[in-house]
Short mmCIF file of C-alpha atoms in Angstrom, two decimals:
data_model
loop_
_atom_site.label_atom_id
_atom_site.label_comp_id
_atom_site.label_asym_id
_atom_site.label_seq_id
_atom_site.Cartn_x
_atom_site.Cartn_y
_atom_site.Cartn_z
CA MET E 1 -24.19 23.83 -14.61
CA ASN E 2 -23.48 25.03 -11.10
CA ARG E 3 -23.66 23.81 -7.51
CA THR E 4 -24.58 25.07 -4.03
CA THR E 5 -24.46 23.30 -0.71
CA ALA E 6 -27.48 22.63 1.49
CA THR E 7 -28.36 21.47 4.97
CA PRO E 8 -29.65 17.92 5.45
CA ALA E 9 -33.15 19.28 5.94
CA GLN E 10 -33.00 21.27 2.71
CA HIS E 11 -31.52 18.28 0.97
CA PHE E 12 -34.44 16.11 2.07
CA SER E 13 -37.11 18.63 1.22
CA ARG E 14 -35.77 19.23 -2.28
CA ARG E 15 -35.37 15.60 -3.10
CA VAL E 16 -37.76 14.27 -5.72
CA ARG E 17 -38.92 10.87 -4.58
CA ALA E 18 -40.64 8.07 -6.35
CA LEU E 19 -40.14 4.45 -5.45
CA ALA E 20 -38.65 2.03 -7.95
CA LEU E 21 -40.18 -1.41 -7.95
CA ALA E 22 -37.65 -4.09 -7.04
CA CYS E 23 -37.29 -6.62 -9.82
CA SER E 24 -36.91 -10.30 -9.05
CA LEU E 25 -35.39 -13.00 -11.15
CA MET E 26 -38.03 -15.53 -12.16
CA PRO E 27 -36.41 -18.95 -12.15
CA ALA E 28 -38.57 -20.29 -14.95
CA LEU E 29 -37.98 -17.37 -17.28
CA ALA E 30 -34.56 -16.32 -15.98
CA ALA E 31 -35.44 -12.73 -16.85
CA CYS E 32 -35.92 -9.46 -15.01
CA THR E 33 -37.67 -6.23 -15.89
CA GLY E 34 -36.83 -2.87 -14.39
CA SER E 35 -38.96 -0.02 -13.14
CA PRO E 36 -38.12 3.68 -13.10
CA SER E 37 -36.53 4.75 -9.82
CA SER E 38 -37.66 8.36 -9.91
CA PRO E 39 -39.11 11.03 -12.13
CA GLY E 40 -36.26 12.76 -13.95
CA THR E 41 -35.74 16.11 -12.22
CA ALA E 42 -32.93 18.35 -11.03
CA ALA E 43 -30.60 16.63 -8.58
CA THR E 44 -29.92 17.59 -4.98
CA PRO E 45 -26.72 18.79 -3.32
CA GLY E 46 -24.45 16.93 -0.98
CA GLY E 47 -23.22 16.80 2.58
CA THR E 48 -20.15 15.81 4.55
CA GLU E 49 -17.95 12.79 4.03
CA GLN E 50 -18.98 9.80 6.13
CA GLN E 51 -18.73 6.02 5.97
CA GLY E 52 -21.59 5.78 3.53
CA GLY E 53 -19.40 6.79 0.61
CA THR E 54 -16.85 4.03 1.03
CA GLU E 55 -17.01 0.54 -0.42
CA GLN E 56 -18.01 -1.02 2.89
CA GLN E 57 -20.31 -4.01 2.74
CA GLY E 58 -23.85 -3.42 3.93
CA GLY E 59 -26.50 -0.74 3.52
CA THR E 60 -30.16 -1.18 2.72
CA ALA E 61 -31.27 -3.37 -0.14
CA SER E 62 -34.41 -1.43 -1.06
CA THR E 63 -34.71 0.35 -4.39
CA GLY E 64 -34.43 4.09 -4.31
CA SER E 65 -34.39 7.31 -6.26
CA GLY E 66 -31.73 8.49 -8.64
CA THR E 67 -32.43 11.96 -10.00
CA ALA E 68 -31.65 12.84 -13.57
CA ASP E 69 -32.26 15.19 -16.45
CA SER E 70 -35.88 14.78 -17.54
CA SER E 71 -35.17 15.96 -21.10
CA SER E 72 -33.80 12.59 -22.17
CA SER E 73 -36.13 10.62 -24.41
CA ALA E 74 -34.05 7.45 -24.61
CA ALA E 75 -35.61 4.19 -23.46
CA THR E 76 -34.17 1.77 -20.94
CA PRO E 77 -34.10 -1.93 -21.72
CA ALA E 78 -37.34 -3.81 -21.22
CA SER E 79 -35.46 -6.69 -19.64
CA LEU E 80 -32.10 -8.20 -18.90
CA GLN E 81 -32.15 -11.88 -19.78
CA LEU E 82 -29.91 -14.03 -17.59
CA LYS E 83 -28.02 -16.21 -20.04
CA GLU E 84 -25.64 -17.87 -17.59
CA ARG E 85 -24.28 -17.71 -14.08
CA LEU E 86 -20.63 -18.69 -13.88
CA ASP E 87 -19.82 -20.09 -10.45
CA VAL E 88 -16.09 -20.46 -10.94
CA GLY E 89 -14.78 -19.76 -7.43
CA LEU E 90 -13.72 -16.14 -7.75
CA GLN E 91 -12.51 -14.24 -4.67
CA LEU E 92 -13.17 -10.48 -4.63
CA PRO E 93 -13.00 -9.96 -8.40
CA TRP E 94 -12.49 -6.31 -9.33
CA SER E 95 -12.23 -5.98 -13.12
CA VAL E 96 -13.04 -8.04 -16.21
CA VAL E 97 -11.68 -7.46 -19.71
CA PHE E 98 -11.80 -9.52 -22.89
CA LEU E 99 -9.07 -10.67 -25.24
CA PRO E 100 -9.53 -10.77 -29.02
CA ASP E 101 -10.06 -14.55 -28.89
CA GLY E 102 -13.06 -14.05 -26.57
CA ALA E 103 -11.38 -15.15 -23.34
CA ALA E 104 -12.15 -13.08 -20.24
CA VAL E 105 -9.38 -11.98 -17.86
CA ILE E 106 -10.36 -11.08 -14.30
CA SER E 107 -8.37 -9.42 -11.50
CA GLU E 108 -8.83 -10.49 -7.87
CA ARG E 109 -8.16 -7.61 -5.49
CA ASP E 110 -6.75 -9.37 -2.43
CA SER E 111 -5.27 -12.56 -3.90
CA THR E 112 -3.48 -10.40 -6.55
CA LEU E 113 -4.21 -13.15 -9.07
CA LEU E 114 -5.23 -12.83 -12.71
CA LYS E 115 -7.67 -15.49 -13.86
CA GLU E 116 -8.88 -16.49 -17.30
CA ILE E 117 -12.45 -17.60 -17.90
CA HIS E 118 -12.91 -19.52 -21.13
CA ASP E 119 -15.63 -22.00 -22.05
CA GLY E 120 -17.16 -21.62 -18.59
CA ARG E 121 -14.01 -22.60 -16.69
CA ALA E 122 -11.59 -20.46 -14.66
CA THR E 123 -7.82 -20.93 -14.82
CA THR E 124 -5.22 -19.00 -12.85
CA ILE E 125 -2.87 -17.08 -15.15
CA GLY E 126 -0.51 -15.83 -12.47
CA GLU E 127 0.10 -13.49 -9.57
CA VAL E 128 0.94 -9.86 -10.28
CA PRO E 129 4.17 -9.03 -8.44
CA GLY E 130 4.51 -5.91 -6.31
CA VAL E 131 0.87 -5.68 -5.22
CA GLU E 132 0.23 -4.97 -1.52
CA PRO E 133 -3.50 -5.29 -0.85
CA GLY E 134 -5.12 -3.60 2.11
CA GLY E 135 -8.48 -1.97 2.70
CA GLU E 136 -9.85 -1.06 -0.73
CA GLY E 137 -6.42 -1.33 -2.33
CA GLY E 138 -4.90 -4.26 -4.18
CA LEU E 139 -5.06 -5.56 -7.74
CA LEU E 140 -7.74 -3.35 -9.29
CA GLY E 141 -8.49 -2.27 -12.85
CA LEU E 142 -7.41 -3.97 -16.08
CA ALA E 143 -7.18 -2.74 -19.65
CA VAL E 144 -6.27 -4.55 -22.88
CA SER E 145 -4.02 -2.74 -25.33
CA PRO E 146 -5.84 -1.65 -28.51
CA GLU E 147 -2.96 -3.32 -30.37
CA PHE E 148 -3.07 -6.50 -28.30
CA ALA E 149 -2.96 -8.79 -31.33
CA SER E 150 0.55 -7.53 -32.05
CA ASP E 151 1.92 -6.16 -28.74
CA ARG E 152 0.22 -8.57 -26.23
CA TRP E 153 0.11 -5.92 -23.47
CA LEU E 154 -2.30 -6.22 -20.54
CA TYR E 155 -2.40 -3.15 -18.27
CA ALA E 156 -3.14 -3.33 -14.54
CA TYR E 157 -3.76 -0.64 -11.90
CA PHE E 158 -2.64 -1.78 -8.48
CA THR E 159 -1.65 -0.69 -4.99
CA SER E 160 2.02 -1.09 -4.11
CA GLY E 161 3.75 -0.50 -0.80
CA THR E 162 4.08 3.22 -1.53
CA ASP E 163 1.46 4.26 -4.09
CA ASN E 164 -1.07 3.23 -6.71
CA ARG E 165 0.54 2.55 -10.07
CA ILE E 166 -0.02 1.15 -13.54
CA ALA E 167 2.05 -1.64 -15.06
CA ARG E 168 1.77 -3.57 -18.29
CA MET E 169 2.55 -7.26 -18.75
CA LYS E 170 2.78 -9.50 -21.77
CA LEU E 171 0.15 -12.21 -22.13
CA ALA E 172 0.98 -15.17 -24.34
CA ARG E 173 -0.36 -18.69 -24.85
CA ASP E 174 1.95 -21.62 -24.38
CA ALA E 175 1.94 -24.78 -26.47
CA GLY E 176 -0.89 -26.14 -24.37
CA GLY E 177 -3.05 -23.06 -24.91
CA ARG E 178 -2.65 -21.67 -21.38
CA LEU E 179 -2.08 -17.95 -20.89
CA THR E 180 1.28 -17.01 -19.38
CA LEU E 181 2.12 -13.72 -17.68
CA GLY E 182 5.28 -11.71 -18.38
CA GLU E 183 7.17 -9.45 -15.98
CA PRO E 184 5.49 -6.13 -15.14
CA ASP E 185 6.71 -2.94 -16.77
CA VAL E 186 5.62 0.01 -14.61
CA VAL E 187 4.51 2.82 -16.92
CA PHE E 188 3.01 5.24 -14.37
CA SER E 189 3.39 5.62 -10.61
CA GLY E 190 2.89 8.11 -7.79
CA ILE E 191 -0.91 7.97 -7.53
CA PRO E 192 -1.61 8.42 -3.79
CA LYS E 193 -2.87 5.40 -1.84
CA ALA E 194 -4.90 4.98 1.33
CA SER E 195 -7.10 2.38 2.98
CA THR E 196 -10.04 3.81 0.96
CA HIS E 197 -10.63 6.00 -2.11
CA ASN E 198 -7.98 4.45 -4.35
CA GLY E 199 -9.93 4.77 -7.61
CA GLY E 200 -8.57 2.11 -9.92
CA ARG E 201 -10.52 1.93 -13.17
CA ILE E 202 -8.47 2.09 -16.39
CA ARG E 203 -9.70 1.90 -19.98
CA PHE E 204 -8.40 2.72 -23.42
CA GLY E 205 -10.52 5.32 -25.15
CA PRO E 206 -11.55 5.57 -28.82
CA ASP E 207 -8.52 7.84 -29.31
CA GLY E 208 -6.10 5.08 -28.29
CA PHE E 209 -5.06 6.74 -25.02
CA LEU E 210 -5.32 5.25 -21.55
CA TYR E 211 -7.83 6.88 -19.18
CA VAL E 212 -7.37 6.42 -15.43
CA GLY E 213 -9.87 7.03 -12.62
CA THR E 214 -8.19 7.93 -9.32
CA GLY E 215 -9.51 8.59 -5.82
CA ASP E 216 -8.75 11.39 -3.40
CA SER E 217 -7.04 8.86 -1.07
CA GLN E 218 -8.58 10.72 1.88
CA ARG E 219 -6.52 13.80 0.96
CA ARG E 220 -9.20 16.40 0.41
CA GLU E 221 -6.77 19.00 -0.86
CA GLN E 222 -5.84 16.92 -3.91
CA PRO E 223 -8.98 16.90 -6.11
CA GLN E 224 -8.94 20.69 -6.64
CA ASP E 225 -5.17 20.80 -7.31
CA THR E 226 -4.50 20.13 -11.01
CA ARG E 227 -0.86 19.37 -10.18
CA ALA E 228 -1.87 16.45 -7.94
CA LEU E 229 -2.89 12.97 -9.13
CA GLY E 230 -5.59 12.20 -6.56
CA GLY E 231 -9.26 12.78 -7.33
CA LYS E 232 -8.77 12.91 -11.08
CA ILE E 233 -9.34 11.31 -14.43
CA LEU E 234 -5.95 11.02 -16.11
CA ARG E 235 -5.22 10.61 -19.82
CA LEU E 236 -1.98 8.85 -20.75
CA THR E 237 -0.15 7.47 -23.75
CA PRO E 238 0.30 3.69 -23.76
CA GLU E 239 3.84 4.34 -22.49
CA GLY E 240 2.54 6.32 -19.50
CA ARG E 241 3.27 9.87 -20.62
CA PRO E 242 0.70 12.71 -20.51
CA ALA E 243 -1.32 12.35 -23.69
CA PRO E 244 -1.02 15.12 -26.30
CA GLY E 245 -3.88 17.59 -26.20
CA ASN E 246 -4.48 17.28 -22.45
CA PRO E 247 -6.14 20.44 -21.07
CA PHE E 248 -3.30 21.45 -18.71
CA GLY E 249 -0.35 21.06 -21.04
CA ASP E 250 2.29 18.45 -20.28
CA ASN E 251 0.17 17.14 -17.42
CA PRO E 252 -1.69 13.82 -17.19
CA VAL E 253 -4.81 15.43 -15.65
CA TYR E 254 -7.88 15.32 -17.92
CA SER E 255 -10.60 16.31 -15.41
CA TYR E 256 -10.55 17.10 -11.71
CA GLY E 257 -12.67 17.65 -8.61
CA HIS E 258 -13.47 13.93 -8.30
CA ARG E 259 -13.84 11.92 -5.10
CA ASN E 260 -13.43 8.30 -6.17
CA VAL E 261 -13.87 7.35 -9.83
CA GLN E 262 -14.36 3.63 -10.49
CA GLY E 263 -16.27 3.57 -13.77
CA LEU E 264 -15.28 4.81 -17.25
CA ALA E 265 -17.16 4.23 -20.51
CA TRP E 266 -17.77 5.91 -23.86
CA ASP E 267 -21.06 6.28 -25.71
CA ALA E 268 -21.50 5.69 -29.44
CA ASP E 269 -20.53 9.30 -30.20
CA GLY E 270 -17.27 9.10 -28.26
CA ARG E 271 -18.39 10.98 -25.15
CA LEU E 272 -16.74 9.85 -21.90
CA TRP E 273 -18.97 9.08 -18.89
CA ALA E 274 -17.76 8.25 -15.38
CA SER E 275 -19.34 6.81 -12.23
CA GLU E 276 -18.21 8.21 -8.92
CA PHE E 277 -18.71 7.54 -5.20
CA GLY E 278 -20.26 10.33 -3.16
CA PRO E 279 -19.70 10.77 0.58
CA ASP E 280 -22.80 9.94 2.68
CA VAL E 281 -24.95 11.33 -0.15
CA ASP E 282 -24.81 12.00 -3.89
CA ASP E 283 -23.27 9.18 -5.87
CA GLU E 284 -22.81 10.46 -9.40
CA LEU E 285 -22.85 9.65 -13.10
CA ASN E 286 -20.88 12.36 -14.88
CA LEU E 287 -20.37 13.38 -18.49
CA ILE E 288 -16.68 14.23 -18.65
CA THR E 289 -15.44 17.44 -20.26
CA PRO E 290 -11.68 17.97 -20.78
CA GLY E 291 -10.47 20.31 -18.05
CA GLY E 292 -13.80 20.13 -16.22
CA ASN E 293 -14.05 20.65 -12.46
CA TYR E 294 -16.60 18.29 -10.87
CA GLY E 295 -16.62 19.97 -7.49
CA TRP E 296 -15.25 17.66 -4.82
CA PRO E 297 -14.80 18.42 -1.97
CA THR E 298 -16.42 21.85 -2.28
CA VAL E 299 -19.74 20.53 -3.56
CA THR E 300 -21.37 17.26 -4.64
CA GLY E 301 -24.21 16.25 -6.95
CA ALA E 302 -25.83 18.85 -9.20
CA PRO E 303 -26.67 22.01 -7.26
CA ALA E 304 -25.87 24.45 -10.09
CA ARG E 305 -22.96 26.38 -8.63
CA SER E 306 -20.78 28.54 -10.86
CA GLY E 307 -17.38 27.07 -11.70
CA PHE E 308 -18.35 23.42 -11.28
CA LEU E 309 -19.91 20.85 -13.61
CA ASP E 310 -23.09 19.16 -12.43
CA ALA E 311 -23.52 15.41 -12.40
CA LYS E 312 -25.99 14.09 -14.99
CA VAL E 313 -27.44 11.56 -12.51
CA VAL E 314 -27.32 11.80 -8.72
CA TRP E 315 -28.31 9.03 -6.33
CA PRO E 316 -29.01 10.97 -3.11
CA SER E 317 -28.67 7.86 -0.95
CA THR E 318 -25.38 5.98 -1.21
CA ALA E 319 -27.21 2.95 0.23
CA GLU E 320 -28.97 2.71 -3.15
CA ALA E 321 -25.87 2.92 -5.31
CA SER E 322 -22.13 3.30 -4.50
CA PRO E 323 -21.43 2.77 -8.21
CA SER E 324 -18.30 1.00 -9.39
CA GLY E 325 -17.89 -0.44 -12.91
CA LEU E 326 -19.58 1.25 -15.89
CA GLU E 327 -20.48 0.09 -19.40
CA ILE E 328 -22.57 1.61 -22.19
CA ILE E 329 -24.50 -0.63 -24.60
CA ASP E 330 -27.01 0.65 -27.17
CA GLY E 331 -27.38 4.01 -25.49
CA VAL E 332 -27.86 2.64 -21.96
CA ALA E 333 -25.28 3.13 -19.21
CA TYR E 334 -25.05 0.18 -16.80
CA THR E 335 -23.31 0.53 -13.46
CA GLY E 336 -22.87 -2.03 -10.69
CA ALA E 337 -23.87 -0.89 -7.21
CA LEU E 338 -21.93 -2.05 -4.17
CA ARG E 339 -23.89 -0.88 -1.14
CA GLY E 340 -26.99 -0.66 -3.34
CA GLN E 341 -26.71 -4.34 -4.35
CA ARG E 342 -28.31 -3.86 -7.75
CA LEU E 343 -27.56 -3.09 -11.37
CA TRP E 344 -28.55 0.40 -12.47
CA ALA E 345 -29.48 1.12 -16.08
CA VAL E 346 -29.50 4.77 -17.19
CA PRO E 347 -30.79 5.77 -20.65
CA LEU E 348 -28.58 8.28 -22.44
CA SER E 349 -29.66 10.73 -25.14
CA GLY E 350 -26.86 12.89 -26.41
CA GLU E 351 -25.46 14.78 -23.43
CA THR E 352 -28.44 14.06 -21.18
CA ALA E 353 -29.28 11.11 -18.95
CA GLY E 354 -32.78 9.85 -18.23
CA THR E 355 -34.43 8.11 -15.31
CA PRO E 356 -32.34 5.35 -13.70
CA VAL E 357 -33.86 1.87 -13.56
CA ALA E 358 -32.85 -0.77 -11.01
CA PHE E 359 -32.43 -4.47 -11.85
CA PHE E 360 -31.80 -7.46 -9.55
CA THR E 361 -32.18 -5.47 -6.34
CA ALA E 362 -30.83 -7.57 -3.43
CA GLU E 363 -30.74 -10.66 -5.69
CA TYR E 364 -26.97 -11.09 -5.98
CA GLY E 365 -25.38 -8.84 -3.35
CA ARG E 366 -22.73 -6.27 -4.17
CA LEU E 367 -21.95 -5.80 -7.87
CA ARG E 368 -18.46 -4.56 -8.72
CA ASP E 369 -17.80 -4.44 -12.46
CA VAL E 370 -19.79 -4.56 -15.69
CA ALA E 371 -18.31 -5.10 -19.14
CA LYS E 372 -19.49 -5.83 -22.66
CA ALA E 373 -18.29 -9.17 -24.02
CA PRO E 374 -17.39 -9.71 -27.69
CA ASP E 375 -20.74 -11.46 -28.26
CA GLY E 376 -22.65 -8.39 -27.02
CA SER E 377 -23.59 -9.83 -23.64
CA LEU E 378 -23.07 -7.92 -20.39
CA TRP E 379 -20.83 -9.49 -17.77
CA VAL E 380 -21.42 -8.49 -14.15
CA LEU E 381 -19.06 -9.40 -11.29
CA SER E 382 -20.41 -10.07 -7.82
CA ASN E 383 -18.31 -8.90 -4.86
CA ASN E 384 -17.85 -10.22 -1.32
CA ARG E 385 -20.00 -13.33 -1.77
CA ASN E 386 -17.09 -15.69 -1.04
CA PRO E 387 -16.92 -17.22 -3.53
CA ASP E 388 -18.01 -14.70 -6.15
CA PHE E 389 -19.47 -15.34 -9.58
CA VAL E 390 -20.21 -13.82 -12.97
CA LEU E 391 -23.67 -13.02 -14.29
CA VAL E 392 -23.85 -13.12 -18.08
CA LEU E 393 -26.80 -10.96 -19.19
CA GLU E 394 -28.45 -10.18 -22.50
CA PRO E 395 -29.88 -6.63 -22.66
CA ARG E 396 -33.20 -6.55 -24.51
CA PRO E 397 -34.23 -3.07 -25.65
#
């Protein structure tokens, strides 16, 4: 699984292209079917870092080609049924998680507020202290403690005045049933910050440890340095220490060579997958191996170069993807596309990924996060619609 670089002309000539049909939401049926975006073939290499790989609003809304491993035999969903659209006045929502009682908690990047959605209504829980939003930074990823029923910890990744950091806060319900927010306890700090490439996704894995996706923070020397925190996936104890069994000893780094990881999810067999922003080309879906080097900034995509791990899916055009949140349901990986303004569904089969399928292309604008609710539905957060909303979807295999 190696990589080589290529010129733009070589990149174009090697690209396997097949149009994906844009799917539209039929008001009467409130359902959408997807069409394959490309034949599954080897992916193409990358180029230089440009604006296309940031979270900027814009880009084309047409469907495009994501290249993948053609050996996967898994099937994508036949449709995604729209169950509900929650217009609850959100402003730049970044992450959604669910409490054991079924309530959703959402972070708003720039307002630094946490909001609860329960029974179709949004209520402000509180403002997270110490957050200094700016550019792509602010109040970002959330994670619920695996022992929440007893410890009541909610974890948040956010940008402070000096760095990106992770704090945990107690959530409790008062006598009136409203959630209240305790004081933050910073468990991990020192992740580099910048106006872009701040990473920000956090999730607890099946092993009970906290996984953290970071960005290179525009410091291109960091991703290949296993002593640095930028451009990594980190693995921590709930208290913020390097988790036992990490590949580099007493070091929080789990994998490296990343550019900007904003999606983390596990399949049914416990394999970790991650979505990652490319520069002007080559957004990625990666299968994560402990200690693995995913190439940035030396290479991008899947060009089969010794010493680096290839992406399992590559979207050659960042205007079609710029993937943020990631969720896996019934063997299908769903990722929200920002510039691409669509929901991508990728069938998984073991360690391989099949042909990506696009849903809702240009229907709802930029899509930031996706998460599985306790009832099995898929929640999708819009981004930059002012106000933003939640799509509640039912995957139908």
